[in-house]
């Protein structure tokens, strides 16, 4: 069984991120009309960072395919700069923000914030039904 080449996988991921971005911007929400718009949400910021990162990955893959076999030192130098930009973006932006968002969402699923259980007996917004029963 042949594995999917990483270049094809990166293009697919980039296209999926771009389609999600387009659909997200098409949704009319009242919070998008207030100060900050969509940029005040960490999920939207992470989505943009990941889309830009995978765009740079696809650009790096295309550049390496086009410069393969040519002896041009300038193209090799530009490719090394692009690779270092990709590595920097992964280490500084894409990975830390993605992990922060994942941990934040996971912690909210495991232990919801206290304002979820402010209404006695209301367990609709709470992932732990026993927390709503404590206030009855």
CSV table of C-alpha atoms in Angstrom, one decimal:
chain,number,residue,atom,x,y,z
A,1,UNK,CA,0.0,0.0,0.0
A,2,UNK,CA,1.4,3.3,-1.0
A,3,UNK,CA,1.4,6.2,1.4
A,4,UNK,CA,0.1,9.6,0.4
A,5,UNK,CA,3.0,11.9,-0.3
A,6,UNK,CA,3.5,14.7,2.1
A,7,UNK,CA,3.1,17.4,-0.6
A,8,UNK,CA,-0.4,16.1,-1.6
A,9,UNK,CA,-1.4,16.0,2.1
A,10,UNK,CA,-0.2,19.5,2.7
A,11,UNK,CA,-2.1,20.8,-0.3
A,12,UNK,CA,-5.3,19.0,1.0
A,13,UNK,CA,-4.9,20.5,4.4
A,14,UNK,CA,-4.3,24.0,3.0
A,15,UNK,CA,-7.5,23.7,0.8
A,16,UNK,CA,-9.5,22.5,3.8
A,17,UNK,CA,-8.3,25.4,6.0
A,18,UNK,CA,-9.1,27.9,3.2
A,19,UNK,CA,-12.6,26.4,2.7
A,20,UNK,CA,-13.2,26.6,6.5
A,21,UNK,CA,-12.1,30.2,6.5
A,22,UNK,CA,-14.4,31.1,3.6
A,23,UNK,CA,-17.4,29.4,5.3
A,24,UNK,CA,-16.6,31.0,8.7
A,25,UNK,CA,-16.6,34.4,7.2
A,26,UNK,CA,-19.9,33.7,5.4
A,27,UNK,CA,-21.7,33.0,8.8
A,28,UNK,CA,-23.5,36.1,10.1
A,29,UNK,CA,-23.0,36.3,13.9
A,30,UNK,CA,-23.8,39.3,16.1
A,31,UNK,CA,-20.4,39.0,17.7
A,32,UNK,CA,-18.7,39.6,14.4
A,33,UNK,CA,-20.3,43.0,14.2
A,34,UNK,CA,-18.8,44.2,17.5
A,35,UNK,CA,-15.3,45.5,18.3
A,36,UNK,CA,-12.6,43.2,17.1
A,37,UNK,CA,-14.9,41.2,14.8
A,38,UNK,CA,-13.7,37.6,14.3
A,39,UNK,CA,-10.2,38.5,15.4
A,40,UNK,CA,-11.1,38.4,19.0
A,41,UNK,CA,-11.6,34.7,18.9
A,42,UNK,CA,-8.6,32.4,19.5
A,43,UNK,CA,-10.1,29.7,17.3
A,44,UNK,CA,-10.2,32.2,14.3
A,45,UNK,CA,-6.6,33.4,15.0
A,46,UNK,CA,-5.4,29.8,15.1
A,47,UNK,CA,-7.2,29.0,11.9
A,48,UNK,CA,-5.5,31.9,10.1
A,49,UNK,CA,-2.1,30.9,11.5
A,50,UNK,CA,-2.5,27.3,10.5
A,51,UNK,CA,-3.7,28.3,7.0
A,52,UNK,CA,-0.7,30.6,6.5
A,53,UNK,CA,1.7,27.9,7.9
A,54,UNK,CA,0.4,25.3,5.5
A,55,UNK,CA,0.5,27.8,2.7
A,56,UNK,CA,4.2,28.3,3.4
A,57,UNK,CA,4.7,24.5,3.5
A,58,UNK,CA,3.1,24.1,0.1
A,59,UNK,CA,5.2,26.9,-1.3
A,60,UNK,CA,8.3,25.3,0.2
A,61,UNK,CA,7.4,22.0,-1.4
A,62,UNK,CA,6.8,23.5,-4.8
A,63,UNK,CA,10.0,25.5,-4.6
A,64,UNK,CA,12.0,22.4,-3.7
A,65,UNK,CA,10.5,20.5,-6.6
A,66,UNK,CA,11.2,23.3,-9.1
A,67,UNK,CA,14.8,23.9,-8.0
A,68,UNK,CA,15.7,20.2,-7.7
A,69,UNK,CA,18.6,19.5,-10.0
A,70,UNK,CA,19.5,23.1,-10.9
A,71,UNK,CA,22.9,24.3,-9.8
A,72,UNK,CA,21.7,27.9,-9.2
A,73,UNK,CA,23.1,29.0,-5.9
A,74,UNK,CA,20.7,31.9,-5.6
A,75,UNK,CA,17.7,29.6,-5.8
A,76,UNK,CA,19.2,27.3,-3.2
A,77,UNK,CA,19.8,30.2,-0.9
A,78,UNK,CA,16.2,31.4,-1.3
A,79,UNK,CA,14.9,27.9,-0.6
A,80,UNK,CA,16.9,27.7,2.6
A,81,UNK,CA,15.4,31.0,3.7
A,82,UNK,CA,11.9,29.7,3.0
A,83,UNK,CA,12.6,26.5,4.9
A,84,UNK,CA,13.9,28.5,7.9
A,85,UNK,CA,10.8,30.7,7.7
A,86,UNK,CA,8.6,27.6,7.7
A,87,UNK,CA,10.5,26.1,10.7
A,88,UNK,CA,10.3,29.3,12.6
A,89,UNK,CA,6.6,29.7,12.0
A,90,UNK,CA,6.0,26.1,13.2
A,91,UNK,CA,8.1,26.6,16.4
A,92,UNK,CA,6.9,30.1,17.3
A,93,UNK,CA,3.3,30.4,16.1
A,94,UNK,CA,1.6,27.3,14.7
A,95,UNK,CA,2.5,24.7,17.3
A,96,UNK,CA,2.2,26.8,20.5
A,97,UNK,CA,-1.1,28.5,19.6
A,98,UNK,CA,-2.6,25.2,18.4
A,99,UNK,CA,-1.6,23.4,21.6
A,100,UNK,CA,-2.8,26.3,23.7
A,101,UNK,CA,-6.2,26.2,22.0
A,102,UNK,CA,-6.4,22.4,22.3
A,103,UNK,CA,-5.6,22.5,26.0
A,104,UNK,CA,-8.0,25.4,26.6
A,105,UNK,CA,-10.9,23.6,24.9
A,106,UNK,CA,-10.1,20.3,26.6
A,107,UNK,CA,-10.0,21.9,30.1
A,108,UNK,CA,-13.4,23.5,29.4
A,109,UNK,CA,-14.8,20.1,28.5
A,110,UNK,CA,-13.4,18.4,31.5
A,111,UNK,CA,-14.2,21.1,34.1
A,112,UNK,CA,-16.5,23.8,32.8
A,113,UNK,CA,-16.2,27.4,34.1
A,114,UNK,CA,-18.2,28.2,37.2
A,115,UNK,CA,-20.6,30.4,35.3
A,116,UNK,CA,-22.0,27.3,33.6
A,117,UNK,CA,-23.7,26.2,36.9
A,118,UNK,CA,-25.0,29.5,38.2
A,119,UNK,CA,-28.6,28.7,37.5
A,120,UNK,CA,-29.9,26.1,40.0
A,121,UNK,CA,-30.9,22.9,38.3
A,122,UNK,CA,-29.8,24.0,34.8
A,123,UNK,CA,-27.6,21.3,33.4
A,124,UNK,CA,-28.0,22.2,29.7
A,125,UNK,CA,-24.8,24.2,29.4
A,126,UNK,CA,-22.8,22.0,31.7
A,127,UNK,CA,-21.0,18.9,30.6
A,128,UNK,CA,-21.1,17.5,34.2
A,129,UNK,CA,-24.7,16.9,35.2
A,130,UNK,CA,-23.8,16.4,38.9
A,131,UNK,CA,-22.5,20.0,39.1
A,132,UNK,CA,-26.0,21.4,38.4
A,133,UNK,CA,-27.5,19.0,40.9
A,134,UNK,CA,-25.3,20.4,43.7
A,135,UNK,CA,-27.2,23.7,43.6
A,136,UNK,CA,-30.7,22.2,43.9
